[in-house]
Amino acid sequence: MISMQKLMLRYPTGKTALAGVDLKVEQGGFVYLIGESGAGKSSVLRTLYGDIAPSYGELHVQGMDMRTITTANLRQLRQRIGIIFQDHKLIFSRTVFENVALPLRVQGRDLNRLLPRVKKVLEFVGLSEHLWSYPEALSGGEQQRVAIARAMSSNPPLILADEPTGNLDVVTARHILDLLQALNKHGTTVIIATHDIHLLQSHAGKIVQLHQGAVVDTKAS
Amino acid sequence: MISMQKLMLRYPTGKTALAGVDLKVEQGGFVYLIGESGAGKSSVLRTLYGDIAPSYGELHVQGMDMRTITTANLRQLRQRIGIIFQDHKLIFSRTVFENVALPLRVQGRDLNRLLPRVKKVLEFVGLSEHLWSYPEALSGGEQQRVAIARAMSSNPPLILADEPTGNLDVVTARHILDLLQALNKHGTTVIIATHDIHLLQSHAGKIVQLHQGAVVDTKAS
Amino acid sequence: MTQNKAQKNVKTRLPGGYQLPPFGIQQSLAATIVCVALWMLGMFWLGLQATEQWIGSWQDDIRFHVYLEHEQKDQLKPLMAKLKEVPGVDSIRLVQQEETEAWLSKWLGDSGLTTKEMAEVLPSVIEVLPERNIHEFLFTDIKDEAALLGASVNEEESYFATAQSLFDDMRLFLWIMSALIALAMMVIISNTLRMIILARADEIHLMRLLGAQEWFVRMPFLLEGALIGLLSGTLAWFMDWCVLQLMATWLSELQLDMNSWYLLPVMAGGGVLIGFTGAVIATSDVKQETASIL
Amino acid sequence: MTQNKAQKNVKTRLPGGYQLPPFGIQQSLAATIVCVALWMLGMFWLGLQATEQWIGSWQDDIRFHVYLEHEQKDQLKPLMAKLKEVPGVDSIRLVQQEETEAWLSKWLGDSGLTTKEMAEVLPSVIEVLPERNIHEFLFTDIKDEAALLGASVNEEESYFATAQSLFDDMRLFLWIMSALIALAMMVIISNTLRMIILARADEIHLMRLLGAQEWFVRMPFLLEGALIGLLSGTLAWFMDWCVLQLMATWLSELQLDMNSWYLLPVMAGGGVLIGFTGAVIATSDVKQETASIL
Ligand SMILES: Nc1ncnc2c1ncn2[C@@H]1O[C@H](COP(=O)(O)OP(=O)(O)OP(=O)(O)O)[C@@H](O)[C@H]1O
Ligand SMILES: Nc1ncnc2c1ncn2[C@@H]1O[C@H](COP(=O)(O)OP(=O)(O)OP(=O)(O)O)[C@@H](O)[C@H]1O
Ligand SMILES: [Mg+2]
Ligand SMILES: [Mg+2]
């Protein structure tokens, strides 16, 4: 499903964020990306959904070569990826409903199915009573859970989660991880960038450790 | 230094975020606020720096009654509080230097002292080479550390930290906590809202547990 | 909140489920500027229409007079033949002695003095009737022709000749001005939308990251541009119409029958066109912004 | 980066260490609109100045002519006495017979015909010299006075009388228009700044949370408003000046000596005033926005 070979990434500022990353994720895999702050976790995820183009190396995502991908294909690819951004990227001028429904609208889903679907995913993350709130009126952790709900709303075959539990207490974090593992059981590939190593102990998965833009360790927890 | 009695807070949406909180923090105290997502941790901190006015109850911060405080006094009070916001609140159109120097500029400090001071606090948080970067070019954890540096730059007698380690790996988080405890040793009062209960084990302090807007437990770790 | 409200919130959307951006201060400002500009433009065109009718009303009265002195009466025939051949001249007529007398008498303040003896020494007067479209050089041509045979023209009548050509110039000028104003309005709408797009850059970026089609991202802005144009154009026409109503009695006194309805589709349609084109210009930047990220 | 660049980055600030907001698309748009408006306003004032000079140049030539018929010659003396007393009349003069003859002869196209016999039956002509400031009703007064004694006036000369009062109306109109345009420009600048403030609301909120003084938060916007006004005003004056230079030969032909320098401080200062006031209006909202949070 995902294969990276000698992936290098240099930002316009000159910073080399990734210095030759080799990584293979099978369909249905459950992978943790760990590493110190600035190790390159977010950068790896960003290359996967084509937000930044790698400077050098091979990258295939769901069978598509990310170096030569056309705009139309990239769009299709993105519609099949659920992304939880590290900075959430909620739209503050729209309700929680609109935020969570956005991927469905983008994909042109049946408008009558929006509300039931959005309600269901918000229930998963424990925010069903905040359907018509604006993100501003939510606590930090609640905002993060809205972002998680949005990533799951269109039931994508690949979920990329960048620090999904950074603002959540242990109980809620466990619950979210349970949820992701349940999705994983049904075939969804999940890649989680996290620094919360205590989660790894309770929820098994393949662990890829990054350090200064390179993979230094790969193991199963 | 801080005393809260029967503090109640109701947001305009009708949500009761705080339902009678009693809390006393001495000068030089080191307090953890913990509790599930939406418990009211951020709300407690926001009342302390006067971002929202409590609906009911007593609140004194650094000897000032927050229900009757004048605008001029509130300004003075805020200049003596270092705040780490849960959503960082960095200005993306300004460099890291400008972001960290903002409290000093607001307080009208000697312009010649800005650069050495900013450099020093950025060194504390391990970002000295990012002095002239823009926040956009920083990783999530680096952005959080810029917010931490900003809160410390003016050497305030009170630091309010809302989830300061949410995006940091364990090592960096420990380092930040070390830093805050060192400041605390020199007399700074520190209040940290966090969900990272592993930190409490390594760094001692008074623990106040919130649940649904009320204090349910107070202990020392 | 009730299920009812929930359903309403879900349904009131544009096709594609997109929400129209809120009509804020920026849009209102742009719409106002465009509206005032179109209003003034409309007034100018109505003014031209009025002038056209007014000129039409006295155009039939335009005559040029050529004077041939008493002593040169023998030149009268060749002069008349020559004048008839000047391009742009419809017909000529020799003014009767009595007419000249009456005219002179009137000019002298109806003093009732016997002008008969006087008129006998007066020059012969030839009245030249121009064709309907008076060209710029007609008066000079007549004057030159007259001068060749020792006759003179009434210099003050040269204004009649220039009025018509001035009017044609005015029409051309108005077309150019219309084009310029349309361009300026396009720039204003495009800049306004560009600001809004800038303010919503994060949202646009997010939608692209979710794999949104181009039309999904751009449509609301295009619609908004067209809407601003439509509103401005219609309102501008309405203001023009109001002005006409206010001047109704005055216009009917001048026997002008203004038709403002033909302006409605022109202004509303023109507004939509201007707004839409402005939006296309503004959104064309959107692509370039994100192209580097891909 | 070098220490040098670092130092430069730190020092180039406004007092208080505040950075001026970037001069973006919104500001440029506002400045352009204000500039064009002030430019046109300046042109109008210069036009008024020109008209004033031009009127001054032919004002000394304004005469009204009263005709008294041959048969009523005995009324001449009382008529002249009456006309002299009409308020606004400077002096009167009886036109000599020869002058009338020359004039008539000229009007008849220099036909060189003997007008002597004719002039003997012509009416007496009284030339009325108005005072420098011709009031609106002077012509009607003279006409009424003349009619009482059976004399008539040259109706066409009534235009001279109305020109002067029209000119006064124009000056008043221009003052009102200037005030209106100043107001409109204020609104535009204020709206522009309001947009910018809206876009930077987070930043302002943050500064308040850090305990910033009011002037620290508002100053940059006030300065920016004043700057937009100053730039627009100065540029508008420069454009006016350019137009004057372009028309220099034409103006000197008309013997008009335009002085545009007095407009520079007026327009630049006016621009600053307009911009600053607009900024004050815009920033006065800022307080209200956050007052509810306190
Ligand atoms: N601006 C607001 N308007 C209305 N309700 C709010 C607002 N901010 C927070 N709330 C609500 O108040 C409650 C407490 O919020 P608060 O931010 O204090 O929680 P928290 O303890 O900081 O949670 P977290 O750990 O997720 O940040 C939440 O249920 C939240 O939905
Ligand atoms: N847009 C950017 N432009 C330039 N440099 C960047 C940009 N984004 C990140 N970097 C740099 O690239 C390096 C890796 O960043 P990345 O965001 O991948 O780290 P991370 O592992 O996600 O860290 P964190 O846990 O703090 O989020 C960092 O040193 C960062 O400063
Ligand atoms: Mg990251
Ligand atoms: Mg919080």
Short mmCIF file of N, CA and C in Angstrom, two decimals, chain D residues 88-222:
data_model
loop_
_atom_site.label_atom_id
_atom_site.label_comp_id
_atom_site.label_asym_id
_atom_site.label_seq_id
_atom_site.Cartn_x
_atom_site.Cartn_y
_atom_site.Cartn_z
N GLY D 88 -27.07 98.02 -8.00
CA GLY D 88 -26.18 97.12 -8.73
C GLY D 88 -25.67 97.73 -10.01
N VAL D 89 -26.19 98.89 -10.37
CA VAL D 89 -25.73 99.55 -11.60
C VAL D 89 -24.61 100.50 -11.24
N ASP D 90 -23.52 100.39 -11.94
CA ASP D 90 -22.36 101.24 -11.66
C ASP D 90 -22.51 102.59 -12.35
N SER D 91 -22.69 102.55 -13.65
CA SER D 91 -22.85 103.81 -14.40
C SER D 91 -23.60 103.53 -15.70
N ILE D 92 -24.08 104.58 -16.35
CA ILE D 92 -24.73 104.40 -17.64
C ILE D 92 -24.15 105.37 -18.65
N ARG D 93 -24.40 105.10 -19.92
CA ARG D 93 -23.78 105.92 -20.96
C ARG D 93 -24.71 105.88 -22.16
N LEU D 94 -24.89 107.02 -22.80
CA LEU D 94 -25.69 107.08 -24.01
C LEU D 94 -24.78 106.78 -25.20
N VAL D 95 -25.14 105.80 -25.97
CA VAL D 95 -24.29 105.40 -27.09
C VAL D 95 -24.46 106.40 -28.23
N GLN D 96 -23.34 106.83 -28.80
CA GLN D 96 -23.37 107.81 -29.87
C GLN D 96 -23.95 107.19 -31.14
N GLN D 97 -24.61 108.05 -31.88
CA GLN D 97 -25.23 107.62 -33.15
C GLN D 97 -24.22 106.89 -34.05
N GLU D 98 -22.98 107.47 -34.14
CA GLU D 98 -21.99 106.88 -35.05
C GLU D 98 -21.64 105.45 -34.65
N GLU D 99 -21.57 105.27 -33.34
CA GLU D 99 -21.24 103.94 -32.83
C GLU D 99 -22.29 102.93 -33.28
N THR D 100 -23.55 103.29 -33.11
CA THR D 100 -24.65 102.42 -33.52
C THR D 100 -24.54 102.08 -34.98
N GLU D 101 -24.24 103.13 -35.76
CA GLU D 101 -24.11 102.91 -37.20
C GLU D 101 -23.01 101.90 -37.50
N ALA D 102 -21.85 102.10 -36.89
CA ALA D 102 -20.72 101.21 -37.14
C ALA D 102 -21.08 99.78 -36.77
N TRP D 103 -21.76 99.69 -35.69
CA TRP D 103 -22.14 98.38 -35.16
C TRP D 103 -23.12 97.67 -36.11
N LEU D 104 -24.11 98.42 -36.53
CA LEU D 104 -25.10 97.87 -37.45
C LEU D 104 -24.43 97.44 -38.75
N SER D 105 -23.55 98.33 -39.23
CA SER D 105 -22.86 98.06 -40.49
C SER D 105 -22.06 96.78 -40.38
N LYS D 106 -21.41 96.62 -39.23
CA LYS D 106 -20.60 95.43 -39.02
C LYS D 106 -21.50 94.19 -39.01
N TRP D 107 -22.62 94.33 -38.31
CA TRP D 107 -23.53 93.20 -38.19
C TRP D 107 -24.09 92.77 -39.54
N LEU D 108 -24.22 93.75 -40.46
CA LEU D 108 -24.78 93.42 -41.78
C LEU D 108 -23.71 92.85 -42.70
N GLY D 109 -22.60 92.43 -42.13
CA GLY D 109 -21.62 91.70 -42.94
C GLY D 109 -20.68 92.63 -43.70
N ASP D 110 -20.37 93.80 -43.13
CA ASP D 110 -19.44 94.73 -43.79
C ASP D 110 -19.83 94.94 -45.24
N SER D 111 -21.09 95.02 -45.46
CA SER D 111 -21.52 95.13 -46.86
C SER D 111 -21.26 96.52 -47.42
N GLY D 112 -20.75 97.39 -46.53
CA GLY D 112 -20.36 98.71 -47.01
C GLY D 112 -21.50 99.55 -47.53
N LEU D 113 -22.71 99.18 -47.15
CA LEU D 113 -23.83 99.98 -47.67
C LEU D 113 -24.04 101.21 -46.79
N THR D 114 -24.53 102.23 -47.34
CA THR D 114 -24.67 103.48 -46.58
C THR D 114 -25.79 103.34 -45.58
N THR D 115 -25.40 103.31 -44.33
CA THR D 115 -26.39 103.12 -43.28
C THR D 115 -26.79 104.43 -42.64
N LYS D 116 -26.22 105.51 -43.19
CA LYS D 116 -26.44 106.79 -42.55
C LYS D 116 -27.91 107.15 -42.46
N GLU D 117 -28.58 107.06 -43.62
CA GLU D 117 -30.01 107.42 -43.62
C GLU D 117 -30.76 106.54 -42.64
N MET D 118 -30.34 105.24 -42.65
CA MET D 118 -30.99 104.25 -41.85
C MET D 118 -30.86 104.57 -40.36
N ALA D 119 -29.62 104.94 -39.96
CA ALA D 119 -29.34 105.18 -38.55
C ALA D 119 -30.17 106.32 -38.00
N GLU D 120 -30.57 107.19 -38.87
CA GLU D 120 -31.34 108.32 -38.39
C GLU D 120 -32.68 107.91 -37.80
N VAL D 121 -33.14 106.77 -38.23
CA VAL D 121 -34.42 106.29 -37.68
C VAL D 121 -34.22 105.22 -36.62
N LEU D 122 -32.95 104.95 -36.28
CA LEU D 122 -32.66 103.90 -35.29
C LEU D 122 -33.01 104.37 -33.88
N PRO D 123 -33.25 103.43 -32.96
CA PRO D 123 -33.55 103.82 -31.58
C PRO D 123 -32.32 104.34 -30.87
N SER D 124 -32.52 105.05 -29.76
CA SER D 124 -31.41 105.46 -28.90
C SER D 124 -30.98 104.25 -28.08
N VAL D 125 -29.70 104.13 -27.89
CA VAL D 125 -29.18 102.99 -27.15
C VAL D 125 -28.48 103.48 -25.88
N ILE D 126 -28.89 102.94 -24.72
CA ILE D 126 -28.23 103.28 -23.46
C ILE D 126 -27.43 102.08 -23.00
N GLU D 127 -26.18 102.32 -22.72
CA GLU D 127 -25.33 101.23 -22.24
C GLU D 127 -25.29 101.27 -20.72
N VAL D 128 -25.64 100.15 -20.07
CA VAL D 128 -25.64 100.12 -18.61
C VAL D 128 -24.46 99.30 -18.12
N LEU D 129 -23.62 99.90 -17.27
CA LEU D 129 -22.44 99.21 -16.73
C LEU D 129 -22.76 98.67 -15.34
N PRO D 130 -22.72 97.37 -15.16
CA PRO D 130 -23.03 96.82 -13.83
C PRO D 130 -21.85 96.94 -12.88
N GLU D 131 -22.13 96.82 -11.60
CA GLU D 131 -21.05 96.76 -10.62
C GLU D 131 -20.35 95.41 -10.76
N ARG D 132 -19.19 95.30 -10.06
CA ARG D 132 -18.39 94.09 -10.25
C ARG D 132 -19.16 92.81 -9.88
N ASN D 133 -19.84 92.84 -8.73
CA ASN D 133 -20.61 91.66 -8.36
C ASN D 133 -22.05 91.80 -8.83
N ILE D 134 -22.33 91.08 -9.91
CA ILE D 134 -23.65 91.21 -10.51
C ILE D 134 -24.63 90.33 -9.75
N HIS D 135 -25.67 90.97 -9.19
CA HIS D 135 -26.62 90.12 -8.45
C HIS D 135 -27.66 89.56 -9.41
N GLU D 136 -28.31 88.52 -8.94
CA GLU D 136 -29.16 87.67 -9.75
C GLU D 136 -30.27 88.43 -10.47
N PHE D 137 -30.82 89.45 -9.80
CA PHE D 137 -32.02 90.10 -10.33
C PHE D 137 -31.73 91.40 -11.08
N LEU D 138 -30.45 91.72 -11.25
CA LEU D 138 -30.10 92.99 -11.87
C LEU D 138 -30.77 93.14 -13.22
N PHE D 139 -30.66 92.08 -14.06
CA PHE D 139 -31.19 92.19 -15.40
C PHE D 139 -32.70 92.42 -15.40
N THR D 140 -33.38 91.67 -14.54
CA THR D 140 -34.84 91.84 -14.46
C THR D 140 -35.20 93.24 -13.98
N ASP D 141 -34.42 93.75 -13.02
CA ASP D 141 -34.66 95.11 -12.52
C ASP D 141 -34.56 96.13 -13.64
N ILE D 142 -33.48 96.02 -14.41
CA ILE D 142 -33.27 96.96 -15.51
C ILE D 142 -34.40 96.85 -16.51
N LYS D 143 -34.79 95.60 -16.82
CA LYS D 143 -35.83 95.36 -17.79
C LYS D 143 -37.16 95.99 -17.34
N ASP D 144 -37.49 95.77 -16.06
CA ASP D 144 -38.72 96.33 -15.52
C ASP D 144 -38.71 97.85 -15.61
N GLU D 145 -37.60 98.43 -15.21
CA GLU D 145 -37.45 99.89 -15.21
C GLU D 145 -37.64 100.42 -16.62
N ALA D 146 -36.98 99.72 -17.58
CA ALA D 146 -37.06 100.14 -18.99
C ALA D 146 -38.49 100.03 -19.51
N ALA D 147 -39.17 98.94 -19.18
CA ALA D 147 -40.50 98.69 -19.68
C ALA D 147 -41.46 99.79 -19.24
N LEU D 148 -41.26 100.28 -18.02
CA LEU D 148 -42.12 101.32 -17.47
C LEU D 148 -42.15 102.56 -18.37
N LEU D 149 -41.00 102.85 -18.99
CA LEU D 149 -40.89 104.04 -19.82
C LEU D 149 -40.91 103.68 -21.30
N GLY D 150 -41.43 102.48 -21.64
CA GLY D 150 -41.60 102.11 -23.04
C GLY D 150 -40.34 101.71 -23.75
N ALA D 151 -39.24 101.46 -23.00
CA ALA D 151 -38.00 101.04 -23.65
C ALA D 151 -37.87 99.52 -23.58
N SER D 152 -37.00 98.95 -24.40
CA SER D 152 -36.80 97.50 -24.36
C SER D 152 -35.32 97.19 -24.16
N VAL D 153 -35.03 95.96 -23.74
CA VAL D 153 -33.63 95.57 -23.51
C VAL D 153 -33.25 94.46 -24.48
N ASN D 154 -31.94 94.25 -24.63
CA ASN D 154 -31.45 93.14 -25.43
C ASN D 154 -31.54 91.87 -24.59
N GLU D 155 -32.53 91.05 -24.91
CA GLU D 155 -32.82 89.87 -24.07
C GLU D 155 -31.62 88.92 -23.96
N GLU D 156 -30.83 88.88 -25.04
CA GLU D 156 -29.74 87.92 -25.03
C GLU D 156 -28.69 88.22 -23.99
N GLU D 157 -28.66 89.45 -23.54
CA GLU D 157 -27.65 89.82 -22.56
C GLU D 157 -27.98 89.35 -21.14
N SER D 158 -29.16 88.76 -20.98
CA SER D 158 -29.53 88.26 -19.66
C SER D 158 -28.59 87.14 -19.20
N TYR D 159 -27.97 86.46 -20.19
CA TYR D 159 -27.07 85.37 -19.81
C TYR D 159 -25.89 85.86 -19.00
N PHE D 160 -25.43 87.07 -19.34
CA PHE D 160 -24.31 87.62 -18.58
C PHE D 160 -24.66 87.69 -17.11
N ALA D 161 -25.88 88.10 -16.85
CA ALA D 161 -26.29 88.29 -15.47
C ALA D 161 -26.33 86.97 -14.72
N THR D 162 -26.85 85.96 -15.39
CA THR D 162 -26.98 84.68 -14.68
C THR D 162 -25.64 83.98 -14.51
N ALA D 163 -24.69 84.24 -15.41
CA ALA D 163 -23.39 83.59 -15.34
C ALA D 163 -22.76 83.79 -13.97
N GLN D 164 -22.78 85.06 -13.53
CA GLN D 164 -22.13 85.38 -12.27
C GLN D 164 -22.79 84.64 -11.10
N SER D 165 -24.10 84.62 -11.06
CA SER D 165 -24.75 83.98 -9.93
C SER D 165 -24.59 82.46 -10.03
N LEU D 166 -24.53 81.96 -11.26
CA LEU D 166 -24.25 80.54 -11.47
C LEU D 166 -22.90 80.18 -10.87
N PHE D 167 -21.96 81.08 -11.07
CA PHE D 167 -20.61 80.88 -10.58
C PHE D 167 -20.59 80.78 -9.06
N ASP D 168 -21.38 81.65 -8.41
CA ASP D 168 -21.45 81.58 -6.95
C ASP D 168 -22.07 80.27 -6.50
N ASP D 169 -23.12 79.84 -7.20
CA ASP D 169 -23.74 78.56 -6.89
C ASP D 169 -22.73 77.43 -7.01
N MET D 170 -21.91 77.52 -8.05
CA MET D 170 -20.93 76.49 -8.32
C MET D 170 -19.94 76.37 -7.16
N ARG D 171 -19.55 77.51 -6.64
CA ARG D 171 -18.58 77.51 -5.55
C ARG D 171 -19.19 76.81 -4.32
N LEU D 172 -20.43 77.15 -4.04
CA LEU D 172 -21.12 76.52 -2.91
C LEU D 172 -21.23 75.02 -3.13
N PHE D 173 -21.65 74.66 -4.35
CA PHE D 173 -21.80 73.26 -4.71
C PHE D 173 -20.48 72.50 -4.52
N LEU D 174 -19.39 73.17 -4.91
CA LEU D 174 -18.08 72.52 -4.81
C LEU D 174 -17.70 72.29 -3.36
N TRP D 175 -18.06 73.25 -2.51
CA TRP D 175 -17.77 73.08 -1.07
C TRP D 175 -18.52 71.88 -0.53
N ILE D 176 -19.81 71.81 -0.89
CA ILE D 176 -20.63 70.70 -0.41
C ILE D 176 -20.08 69.37 -0.92
N MET D 177 -19.72 69.37 -2.22
CA MET D 177 -19.18 68.16 -2.81
C MET D 177 -17.88 67.76 -2.13
N SER D 178 -17.03 68.74 -1.83
CA SER D 178 -15.77 68.44 -1.15
C SER D 178 -16.05 67.77 0.18
N ALA D 179 -17.00 68.31 0.92
CA ALA D 179 -17.33 67.73 2.23
C ALA D 179 -17.83 66.30 2.05
N LEU D 180 -18.71 66.11 1.06
CA LEU D 180 -19.26 64.77 0.83
C LEU D 180 -18.17 63.78 0.45
N ILE D 181 -17.29 64.23 -0.46
CA ILE D 181 -16.22 63.32 -0.90
C ILE D 181 -15.29 63.00 0.27
N ALA D 182 -14.98 64.02 1.08
CA ALA D 182 -14.14 63.78 2.24
C ALA D 182 -14.78 62.72 3.13
N LEU D 183 -16.07 62.84 3.31
CA LEU D 183 -16.80 61.89 4.14
C LEU D 183 -16.72 60.48 3.54
N ALA D 184 -16.97 60.42 2.22
CA ALA D 184 -16.94 59.12 1.55
C ALA D 184 -15.56 58.48 1.66
N MET D 185 -14.52 59.30 1.49
CA MET D 185 -13.16 58.78 1.56
C MET D 185 -12.86 58.27 2.97
N MET D 186 -13.39 59.01 3.95
CA MET D 186 -13.23 58.61 5.34
C MET D 186 -13.84 57.23 5.54
N VAL D 187 -15.02 57.06 4.99
CA VAL D 187 -15.72 55.77 5.14
C VAL D 187 -14.90 54.67 4.47
N ILE D 188 -14.35 54.97 3.29
CA ILE D 188 -13.58 53.94 2.59
C ILE D 188 -12.34 53.55 3.39
N ILE D 189 -11.60 54.56 3.86
CA ILE D 189 -10.40 54.24 4.64
C ILE D 189 -10.78 53.49 5.91
N SER D 190 -11.83 53.97 6.54
CA SER D 190 -12.26 53.33 7.78
C SER D 190 -12.67 51.88 7.53
N ASN D 191 -13.37 51.64 6.44
CA ASN D 191 -13.78 50.27 6.13
C ASN D 191 -12.58 49.38 5.83
N THR D 192 -11.63 49.96 5.08
CA THR D 192 -10.43 49.20 4.77
C THR D 192 -9.71 48.79 6.05
N LEU D 193 -9.54 49.77 6.94
CA LEU D 193 -8.84 49.46 8.19
C LEU D 193 -9.64 48.46 9.01
N ARG D 194 -10.96 48.58 8.95
CA ARG D 194 -11.79 47.64 9.71
C ARG D 194 -11.57 46.21 9.21
N MET D 195 -11.44 46.08 7.89
CA MET D 195 -11.15 44.76 7.32
C MET D 195 -9.83 44.23 7.85
N ILE D 196 -8.83 45.11 7.83
CA ILE D 196 -7.50 44.68 8.26
C ILE D 196 -7.55 44.30 9.73
N ILE D 197 -8.25 45.11 10.52
CA ILE D 197 -8.36 44.83 11.94
C ILE D 197 -9.05 43.48 12.15
N LEU D 198 -10.07 43.25 11.33
CA LEU D 198 -10.80 41.98 11.42
C LEU D 198 -9.86 40.82 11.12
N ALA D 199 -9.03 41.01 10.08
CA ALA D 199 -8.13 39.94 9.70
C ALA D 199 -7.07 39.71 10.77
N ARG D 200 -6.78 40.75 11.55
CA ARG D 200 -5.75 40.61 12.57
C ARG D 200 -6.36 40.56 13.96
N ALA D 201 -7.62 40.16 14.04
CA ALA D 201 -8.32 40.15 15.33
C ALA D 201 -7.59 39.27 16.35
N ASP D 202 -7.09 38.13 15.88
CA ASP D 202 -6.40 37.21 16.79
C ASP D 202 -5.19 37.88 17.42
N GLU D 203 -4.45 38.60 16.56
CA GLU D 203 -3.25 39.26 17.02
C GLU D 203 -3.59 40.32 18.06
N ILE D 204 -4.65 41.08 17.77
CA ILE D 204 -5.06 42.13 18.70
C ILE D 204 -5.50 41.52 20.03
N HIS D 205 -6.25 40.42 19.92
CA HIS D 205 -6.70 39.75 21.13
C HIS D 205 -5.51 39.27 21.95
N LEU D 206 -4.53 38.71 21.25
CA LEU D 206 -3.34 38.24 21.96
C LEU D 206 -2.63 39.37 22.67
N MET D 207 -2.48 40.50 21.98
CA MET D 207 -1.78 41.63 22.60
C MET D 207 -2.51 42.11 23.85
N ARG D 208 -3.82 42.11 23.77
CA ARG D 208 -4.59 42.50 24.96
C ARG D 208 -4.40 41.50 26.09
N LEU D 209 -4.32 40.23 25.72
CA LEU D 209 -4.12 39.21 26.76
C LEU D 209 -2.75 39.36 27.40
N LEU D 210 -1.83 39.94 26.66
CA LEU D 210 -0.49 40.16 27.22
C LEU D 210 -0.43 41.48 27.97
N GLY D 211 -1.55 42.19 28.05
CA GLY D 211 -1.61 43.42 28.84
C GLY D 211 -1.16 44.66 28.09
N ALA D 212 -1.34 44.67 26.76
CA ALA D 212 -0.89 45.83 25.99
C ALA D 212 -1.76 47.05 26.24
N GLN D 213 -1.14 48.22 26.22
CA GLN D 213 -1.86 49.49 26.35
C GLN D 213 -2.70 49.72 25.11
N GLU D 214 -3.72 50.54 25.26
CA GLU D 214 -4.56 50.87 24.13
C GLU D 214 -3.77 51.44 22.97
N TRP D 215 -2.88 52.38 23.26
CA TRP D 215 -2.16 53.03 22.14
C TRP D 215 -1.26 52.02 21.43
N PHE D 216 -0.76 51.04 22.17
CA PHE D 216 0.10 50.04 21.54
C PHE D 216 -0.68 49.24 20.51
N VAL D 217 -1.95 48.98 20.85
CA VAL D 217 -2.78 48.19 19.95
C VAL D 217 -3.26 49.02 18.76
N ARG D 218 -3.61 50.29 19.05
CA ARG D 218 -4.27 51.09 18.00
C ARG D 218 -3.34 51.90 17.14
N MET D 219 -2.23 52.34 17.76
CA MET D 219 -1.33 53.24 17.03
C MET D 219 -1.04 52.81 15.61
N PRO D 220 -0.63 51.55 15.39
CA PRO D 220 -0.27 51.19 14.01
C PRO D 220 -1.41 51.43 13.03
N PHE D 221 -2.65 51.22 13.46
CA PHE D 221 -3.76 51.42 12.55
C PHE D 221 -3.99 52.91 12.29
N LEU D 222 -3.84 53.72 13.36
CA LEU D 222 -3.99 55.16 13.18
C LEU D 222 -2.92 55.68 12.23
#
